[in-house]
Coordinates of N, CA and C in Angstrom, one line a residue:
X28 N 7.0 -13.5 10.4 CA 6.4 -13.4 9.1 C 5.6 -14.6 8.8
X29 N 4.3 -14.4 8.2 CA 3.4 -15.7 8.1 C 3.7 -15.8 6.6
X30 N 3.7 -17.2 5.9 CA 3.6 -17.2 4.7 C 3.4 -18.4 4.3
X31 N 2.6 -19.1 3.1 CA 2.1 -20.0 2.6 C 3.6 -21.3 2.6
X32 N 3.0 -22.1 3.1 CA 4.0 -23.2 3.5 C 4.8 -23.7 2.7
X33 N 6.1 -23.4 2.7 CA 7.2 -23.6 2.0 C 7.9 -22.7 0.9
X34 N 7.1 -21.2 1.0 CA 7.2 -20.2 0.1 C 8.4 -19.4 0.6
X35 N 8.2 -19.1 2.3 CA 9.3 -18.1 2.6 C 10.7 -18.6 2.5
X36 N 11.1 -19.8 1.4 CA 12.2 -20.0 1.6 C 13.0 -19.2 -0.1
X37 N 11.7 -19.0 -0.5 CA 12.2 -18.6 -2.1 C 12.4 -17.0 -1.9
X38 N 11.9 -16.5 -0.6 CA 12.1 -14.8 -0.5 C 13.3 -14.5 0.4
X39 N 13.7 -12.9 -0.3 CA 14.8 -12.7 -0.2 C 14.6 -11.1 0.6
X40 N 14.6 -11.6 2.1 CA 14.7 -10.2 2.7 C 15.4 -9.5 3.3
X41 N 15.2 -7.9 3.5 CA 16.7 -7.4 3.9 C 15.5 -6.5 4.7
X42 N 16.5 -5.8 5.8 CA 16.0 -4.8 6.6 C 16.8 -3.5 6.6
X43 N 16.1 -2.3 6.6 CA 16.5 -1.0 6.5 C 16.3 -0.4 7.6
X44 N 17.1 0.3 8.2 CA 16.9 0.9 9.7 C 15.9 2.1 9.6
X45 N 15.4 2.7 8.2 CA 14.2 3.6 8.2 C 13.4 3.3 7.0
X46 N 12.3 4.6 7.2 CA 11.8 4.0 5.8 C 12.3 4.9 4.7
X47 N 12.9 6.1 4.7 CA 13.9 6.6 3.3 C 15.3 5.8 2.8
X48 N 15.4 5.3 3.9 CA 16.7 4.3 3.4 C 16.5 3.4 2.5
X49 N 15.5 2.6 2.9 CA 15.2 1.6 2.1 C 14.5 2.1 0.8
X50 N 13.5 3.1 1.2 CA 13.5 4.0 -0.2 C 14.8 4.1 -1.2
X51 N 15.5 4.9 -0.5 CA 17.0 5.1 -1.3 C 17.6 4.2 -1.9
X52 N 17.6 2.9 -1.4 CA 18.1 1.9 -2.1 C 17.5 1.0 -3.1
X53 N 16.2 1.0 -2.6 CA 15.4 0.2 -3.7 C 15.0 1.1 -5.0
X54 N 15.0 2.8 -4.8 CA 14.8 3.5 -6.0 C 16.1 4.1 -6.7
X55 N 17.3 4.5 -6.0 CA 18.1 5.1 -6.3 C 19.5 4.3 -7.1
X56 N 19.2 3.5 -6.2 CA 20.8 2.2 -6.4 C 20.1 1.1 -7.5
X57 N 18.9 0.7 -7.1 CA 18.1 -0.4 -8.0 C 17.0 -0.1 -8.9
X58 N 17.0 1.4 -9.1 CA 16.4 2.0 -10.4 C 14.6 1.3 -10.0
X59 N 13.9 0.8 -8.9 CA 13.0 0.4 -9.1 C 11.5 1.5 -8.7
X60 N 10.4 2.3 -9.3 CA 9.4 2.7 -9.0 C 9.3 2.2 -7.7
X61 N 7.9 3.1 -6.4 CA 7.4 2.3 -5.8 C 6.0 3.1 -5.7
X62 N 5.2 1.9 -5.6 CA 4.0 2.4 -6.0 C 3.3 1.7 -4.8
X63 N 2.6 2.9 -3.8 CA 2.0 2.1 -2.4 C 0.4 2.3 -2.8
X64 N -0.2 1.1 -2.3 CA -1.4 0.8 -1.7 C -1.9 2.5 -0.7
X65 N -3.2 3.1 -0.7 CA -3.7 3.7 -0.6 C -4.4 4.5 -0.3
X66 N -5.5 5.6 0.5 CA -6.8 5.7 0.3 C -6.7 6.7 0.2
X67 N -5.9 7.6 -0.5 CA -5.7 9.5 0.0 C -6.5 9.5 -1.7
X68 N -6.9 11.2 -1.4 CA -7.7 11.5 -2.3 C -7.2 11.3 -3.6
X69 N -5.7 11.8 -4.1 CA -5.2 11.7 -4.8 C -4.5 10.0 -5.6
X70 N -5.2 9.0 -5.1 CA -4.3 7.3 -5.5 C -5.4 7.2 -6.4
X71 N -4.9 6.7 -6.9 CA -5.3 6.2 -8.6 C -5.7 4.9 -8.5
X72 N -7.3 5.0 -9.1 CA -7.7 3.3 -9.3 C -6.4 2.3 -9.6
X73 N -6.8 1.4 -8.7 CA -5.5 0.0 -9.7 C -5.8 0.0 -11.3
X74 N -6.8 -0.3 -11.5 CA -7.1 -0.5 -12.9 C -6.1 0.8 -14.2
X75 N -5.8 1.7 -13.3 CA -5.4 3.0 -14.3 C -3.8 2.9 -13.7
X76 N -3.3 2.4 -13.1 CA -1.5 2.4 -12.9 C -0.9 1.8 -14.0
X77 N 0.0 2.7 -14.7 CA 0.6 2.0 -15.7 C 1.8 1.1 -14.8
X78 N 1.5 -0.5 -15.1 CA 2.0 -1.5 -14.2 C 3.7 -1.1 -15.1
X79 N 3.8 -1.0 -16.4 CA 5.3 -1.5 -17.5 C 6.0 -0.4 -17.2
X80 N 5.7 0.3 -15.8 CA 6.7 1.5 -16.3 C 8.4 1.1 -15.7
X81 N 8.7 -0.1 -15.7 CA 10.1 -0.7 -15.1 C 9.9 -1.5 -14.2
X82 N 11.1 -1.9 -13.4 CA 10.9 -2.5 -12.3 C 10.5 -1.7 -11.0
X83 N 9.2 -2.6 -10.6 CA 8.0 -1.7 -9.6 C 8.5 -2.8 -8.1
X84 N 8.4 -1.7 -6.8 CA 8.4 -1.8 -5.9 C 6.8 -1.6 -5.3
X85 N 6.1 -2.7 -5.3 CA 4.7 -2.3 -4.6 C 4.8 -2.7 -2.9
X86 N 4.3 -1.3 -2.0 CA 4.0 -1.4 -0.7 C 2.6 -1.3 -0.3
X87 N 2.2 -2.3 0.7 CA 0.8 -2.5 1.1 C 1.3 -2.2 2.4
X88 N -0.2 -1.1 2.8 CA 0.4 -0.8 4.3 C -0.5 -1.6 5.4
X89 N -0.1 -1.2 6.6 CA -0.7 -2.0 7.6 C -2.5 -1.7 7.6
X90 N -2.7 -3.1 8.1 CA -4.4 -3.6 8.0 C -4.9 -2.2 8.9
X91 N -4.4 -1.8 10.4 CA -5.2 -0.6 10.7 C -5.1 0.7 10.3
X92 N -3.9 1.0 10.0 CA -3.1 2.1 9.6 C -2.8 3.0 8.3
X93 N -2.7 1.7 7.5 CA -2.5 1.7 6.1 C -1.2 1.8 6.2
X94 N -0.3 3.0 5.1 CA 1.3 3.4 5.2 C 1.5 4.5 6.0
X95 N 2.6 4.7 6.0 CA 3.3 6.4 6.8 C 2.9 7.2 6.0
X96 N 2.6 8.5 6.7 CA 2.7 9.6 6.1 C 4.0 9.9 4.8
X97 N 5.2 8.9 5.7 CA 6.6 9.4 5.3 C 6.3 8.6 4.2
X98 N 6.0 7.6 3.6 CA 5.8 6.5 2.9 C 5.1 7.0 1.8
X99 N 3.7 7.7 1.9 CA 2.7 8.7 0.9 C 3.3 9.2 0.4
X100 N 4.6 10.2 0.9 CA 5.0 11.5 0.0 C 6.6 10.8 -0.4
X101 N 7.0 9.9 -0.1 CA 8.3 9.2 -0.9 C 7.8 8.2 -2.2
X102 N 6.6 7.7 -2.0 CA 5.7 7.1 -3.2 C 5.7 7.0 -4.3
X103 N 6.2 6.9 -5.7 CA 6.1 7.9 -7.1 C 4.7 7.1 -7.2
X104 N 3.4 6.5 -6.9 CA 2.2 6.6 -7.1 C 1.9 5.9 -5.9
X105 N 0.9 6.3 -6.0 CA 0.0 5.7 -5.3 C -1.5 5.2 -5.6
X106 N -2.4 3.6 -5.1 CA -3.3 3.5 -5.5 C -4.2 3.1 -4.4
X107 N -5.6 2.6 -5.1 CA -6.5 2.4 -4.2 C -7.3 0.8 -5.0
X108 N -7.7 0.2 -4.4 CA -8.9 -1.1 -4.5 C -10.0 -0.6 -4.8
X109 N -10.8 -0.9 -5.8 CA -12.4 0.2 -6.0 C -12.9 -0.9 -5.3
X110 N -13.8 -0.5 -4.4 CA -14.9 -1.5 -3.2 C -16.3 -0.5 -4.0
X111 N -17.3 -2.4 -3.5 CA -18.6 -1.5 -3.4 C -19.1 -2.1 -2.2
X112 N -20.1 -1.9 -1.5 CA -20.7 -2.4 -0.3 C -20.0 -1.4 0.8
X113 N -20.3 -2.0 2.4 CA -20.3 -1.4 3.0 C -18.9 -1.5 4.1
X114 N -17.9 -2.2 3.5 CA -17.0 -2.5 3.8 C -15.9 -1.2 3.5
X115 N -14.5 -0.9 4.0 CA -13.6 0.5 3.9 C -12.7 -0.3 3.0
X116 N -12.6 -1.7 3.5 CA -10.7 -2.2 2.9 C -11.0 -3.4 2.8
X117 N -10.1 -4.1 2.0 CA -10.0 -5.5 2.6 C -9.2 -5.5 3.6
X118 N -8.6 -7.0 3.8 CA -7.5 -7.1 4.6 C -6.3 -7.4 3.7
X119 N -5.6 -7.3 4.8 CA -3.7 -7.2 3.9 C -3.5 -8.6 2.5
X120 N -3.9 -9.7 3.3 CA -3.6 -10.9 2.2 C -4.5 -10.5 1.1
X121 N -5.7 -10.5 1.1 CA -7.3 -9.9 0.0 C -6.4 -9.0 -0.8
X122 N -6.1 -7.9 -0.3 CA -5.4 -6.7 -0.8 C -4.5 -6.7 -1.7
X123 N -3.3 -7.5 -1.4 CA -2.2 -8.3 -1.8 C -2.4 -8.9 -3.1
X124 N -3.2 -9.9 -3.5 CA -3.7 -10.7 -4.2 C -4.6 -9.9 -5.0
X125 N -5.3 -8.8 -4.9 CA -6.4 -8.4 -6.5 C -4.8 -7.8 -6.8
X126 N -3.7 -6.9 -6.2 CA -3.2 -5.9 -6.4 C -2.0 -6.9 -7.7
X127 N -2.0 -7.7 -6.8 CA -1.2 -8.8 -7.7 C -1.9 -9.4 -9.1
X128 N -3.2 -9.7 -8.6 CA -3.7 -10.2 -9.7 C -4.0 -9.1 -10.9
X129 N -4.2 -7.9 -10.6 CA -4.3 -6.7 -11.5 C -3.3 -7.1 -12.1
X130 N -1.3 -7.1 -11.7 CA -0.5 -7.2 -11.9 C -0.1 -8.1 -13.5
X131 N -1.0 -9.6 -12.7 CA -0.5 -10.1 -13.5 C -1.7 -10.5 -15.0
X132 N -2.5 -9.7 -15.0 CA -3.2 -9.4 -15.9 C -3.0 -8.5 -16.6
X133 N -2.1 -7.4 -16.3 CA -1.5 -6.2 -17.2 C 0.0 -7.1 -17.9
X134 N 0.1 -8.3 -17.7 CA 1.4 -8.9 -17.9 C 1.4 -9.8 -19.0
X135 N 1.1 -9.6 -20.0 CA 0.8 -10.2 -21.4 C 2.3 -9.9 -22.3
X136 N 2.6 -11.0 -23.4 CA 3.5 -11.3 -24.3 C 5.0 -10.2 -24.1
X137 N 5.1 -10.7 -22.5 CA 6.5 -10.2 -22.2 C 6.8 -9.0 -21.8
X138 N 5.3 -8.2 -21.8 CA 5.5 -6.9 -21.3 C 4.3 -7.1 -19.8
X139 N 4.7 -6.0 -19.2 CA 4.1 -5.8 -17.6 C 4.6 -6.1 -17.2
X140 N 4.5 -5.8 -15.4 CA 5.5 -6.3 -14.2 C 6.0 -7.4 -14.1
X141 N 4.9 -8.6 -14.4 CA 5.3 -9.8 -14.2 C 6.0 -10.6 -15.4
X142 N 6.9 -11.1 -15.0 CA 7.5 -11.6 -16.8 C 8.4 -13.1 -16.3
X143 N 7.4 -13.6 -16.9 CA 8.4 -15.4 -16.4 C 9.9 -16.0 -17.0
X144 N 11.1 -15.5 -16.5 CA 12.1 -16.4 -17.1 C 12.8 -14.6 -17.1
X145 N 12.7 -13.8 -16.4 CA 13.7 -12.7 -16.6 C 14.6 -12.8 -15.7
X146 N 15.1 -13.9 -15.4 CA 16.1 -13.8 -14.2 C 17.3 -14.8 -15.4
X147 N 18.6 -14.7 -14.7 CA 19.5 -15.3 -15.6 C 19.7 -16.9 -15.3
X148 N 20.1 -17.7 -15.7 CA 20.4 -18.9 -15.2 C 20.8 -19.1 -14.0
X149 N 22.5 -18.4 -14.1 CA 23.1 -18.3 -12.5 C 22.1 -18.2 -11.4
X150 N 21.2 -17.0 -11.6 CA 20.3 -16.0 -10.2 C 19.5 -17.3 -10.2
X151 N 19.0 -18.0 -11.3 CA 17.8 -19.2 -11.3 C 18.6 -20.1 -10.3
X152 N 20.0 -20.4 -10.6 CA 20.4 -21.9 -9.7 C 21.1 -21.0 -8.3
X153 N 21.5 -19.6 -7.9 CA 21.6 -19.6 -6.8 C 20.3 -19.4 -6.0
X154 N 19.3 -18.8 -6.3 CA 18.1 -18.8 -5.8 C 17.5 -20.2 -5.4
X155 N 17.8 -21.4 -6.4 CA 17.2 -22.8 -6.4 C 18.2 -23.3 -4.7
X156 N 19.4 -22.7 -4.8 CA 20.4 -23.7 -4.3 C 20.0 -23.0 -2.9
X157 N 19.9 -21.6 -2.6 CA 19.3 -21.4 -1.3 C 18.3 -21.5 -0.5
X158 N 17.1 -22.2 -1.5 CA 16.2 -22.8 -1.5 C 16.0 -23.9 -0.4
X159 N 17.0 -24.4 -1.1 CA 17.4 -26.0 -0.7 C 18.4 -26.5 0.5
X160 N 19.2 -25.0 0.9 CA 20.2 -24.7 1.9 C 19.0 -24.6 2.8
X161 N 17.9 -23.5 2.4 CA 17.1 -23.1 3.9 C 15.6 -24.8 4.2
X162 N 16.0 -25.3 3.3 CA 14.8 -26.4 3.5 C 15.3 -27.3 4.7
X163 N 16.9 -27.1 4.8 CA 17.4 -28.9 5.2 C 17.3 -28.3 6.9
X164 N 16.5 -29.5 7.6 CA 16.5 -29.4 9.0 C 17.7 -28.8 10.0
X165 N 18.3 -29.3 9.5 CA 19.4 -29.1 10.2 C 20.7 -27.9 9.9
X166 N 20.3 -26.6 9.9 CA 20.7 -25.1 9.4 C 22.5 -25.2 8.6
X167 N 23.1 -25.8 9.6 CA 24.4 -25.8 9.4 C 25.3 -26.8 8.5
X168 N 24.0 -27.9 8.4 CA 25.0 -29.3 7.7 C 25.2 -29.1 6.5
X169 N 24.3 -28.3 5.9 CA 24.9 -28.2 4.2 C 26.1 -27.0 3.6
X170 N 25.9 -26.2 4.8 CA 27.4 -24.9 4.3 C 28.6 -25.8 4.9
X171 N 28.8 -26.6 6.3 CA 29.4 -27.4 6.6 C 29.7 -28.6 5.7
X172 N 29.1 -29.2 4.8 CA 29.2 -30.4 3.6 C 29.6 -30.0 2.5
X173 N 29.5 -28.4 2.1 CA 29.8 -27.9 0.6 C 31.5 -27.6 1.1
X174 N 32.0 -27.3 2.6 CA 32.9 -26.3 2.7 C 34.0 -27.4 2.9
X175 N 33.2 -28.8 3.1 CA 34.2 -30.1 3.0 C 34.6 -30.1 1.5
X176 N 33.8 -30.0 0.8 CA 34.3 -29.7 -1.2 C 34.7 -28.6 -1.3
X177 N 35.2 -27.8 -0.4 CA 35.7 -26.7 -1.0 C 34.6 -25.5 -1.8
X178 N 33.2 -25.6 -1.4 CA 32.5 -24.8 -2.1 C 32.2 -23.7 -1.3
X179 N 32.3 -22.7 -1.1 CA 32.3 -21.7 0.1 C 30.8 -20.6 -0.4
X180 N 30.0 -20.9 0.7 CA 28.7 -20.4 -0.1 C 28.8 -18.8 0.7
X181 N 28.3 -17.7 -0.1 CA 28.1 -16.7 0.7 C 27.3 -16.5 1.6
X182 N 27.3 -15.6 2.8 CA 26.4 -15.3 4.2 C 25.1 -15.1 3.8
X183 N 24.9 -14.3 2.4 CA 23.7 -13.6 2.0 C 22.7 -15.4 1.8
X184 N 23.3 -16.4 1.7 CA 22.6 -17.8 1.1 C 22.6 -18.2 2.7
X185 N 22.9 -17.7 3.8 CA 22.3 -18.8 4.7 C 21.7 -18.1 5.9
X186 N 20.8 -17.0 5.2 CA 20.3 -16.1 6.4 C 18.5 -16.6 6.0

């Protein structure tokens, strides 16, 4: 995974052996929409997605390919990037970022997808503290240092 220097330590990923699975879990168990990136006749300008409709799962598919078929029809929307010129797509990061930036421009006085400070304290300082677990050079010395105090961190904080 490529990502802006020092960022992938604040993300939290997990792997699904398919793509309904992870469907399943991310809509069924975690109540979240998913709304993929695009170009079938039927995807809706970004500009027209209603971004507030809950917690949204957005998928951007691959640069040559776009998403699965399987991915289209598990979708609850789908959208597209309006282009002019003679170009089909951006690329994945370009893509990423208006899709985001729409995002966070539908995200005004606490409403829209983006909302600063919805996470609890605790989720704030275990997220900070894993943070800080995956920064230190050396992988093992700080679950090894906390377990000398008796602080026993979960497996999910040192993957």
């Amino acid at each position: 995974m490529r990502t802006a220097m020092g960022s992938a330590q604040w993300l939290s990923l997990r792997n699904h052996p398919t793509t309904i699975d992870a469907i399943e879990k991310i809509r069924n168990e975690e109540g979240y929409k998913i709304y993929a990136s695009d170009l079938n006749p039927n995807a809706k300008d970004v500009r027209e997605i209603d971004w507030d409709a809950g917690p949204i799962c957005v998928v951007m598919g691959n640069e040559e390919r776009g998403i699965s078929d399987e991915m289209r029809t598990l979708a609850d929307e789908t959208f597209y990037l309006p282009m002019v010129g003679f170009a089909e797509s951006f690329n994945l990061s370009a893509a990423t970022s208006i899709t985001l930036a729409h995002m966070s421009a539908k995200s005004v006085n606490g409403k829209g997808p983006l909302r600063p400070g919805d996470i609890s304290d605790h989720e704030l300082n275990c997220l900070y503290l894993k943070g800080l677990m995956n920064s230190l050079p050396k992988k093992k010395l700080g679950p090894a240092l906390l377990r000398q105090n008796n602080i026993i961190i979960p497996e999910s904080f040192l993957i």
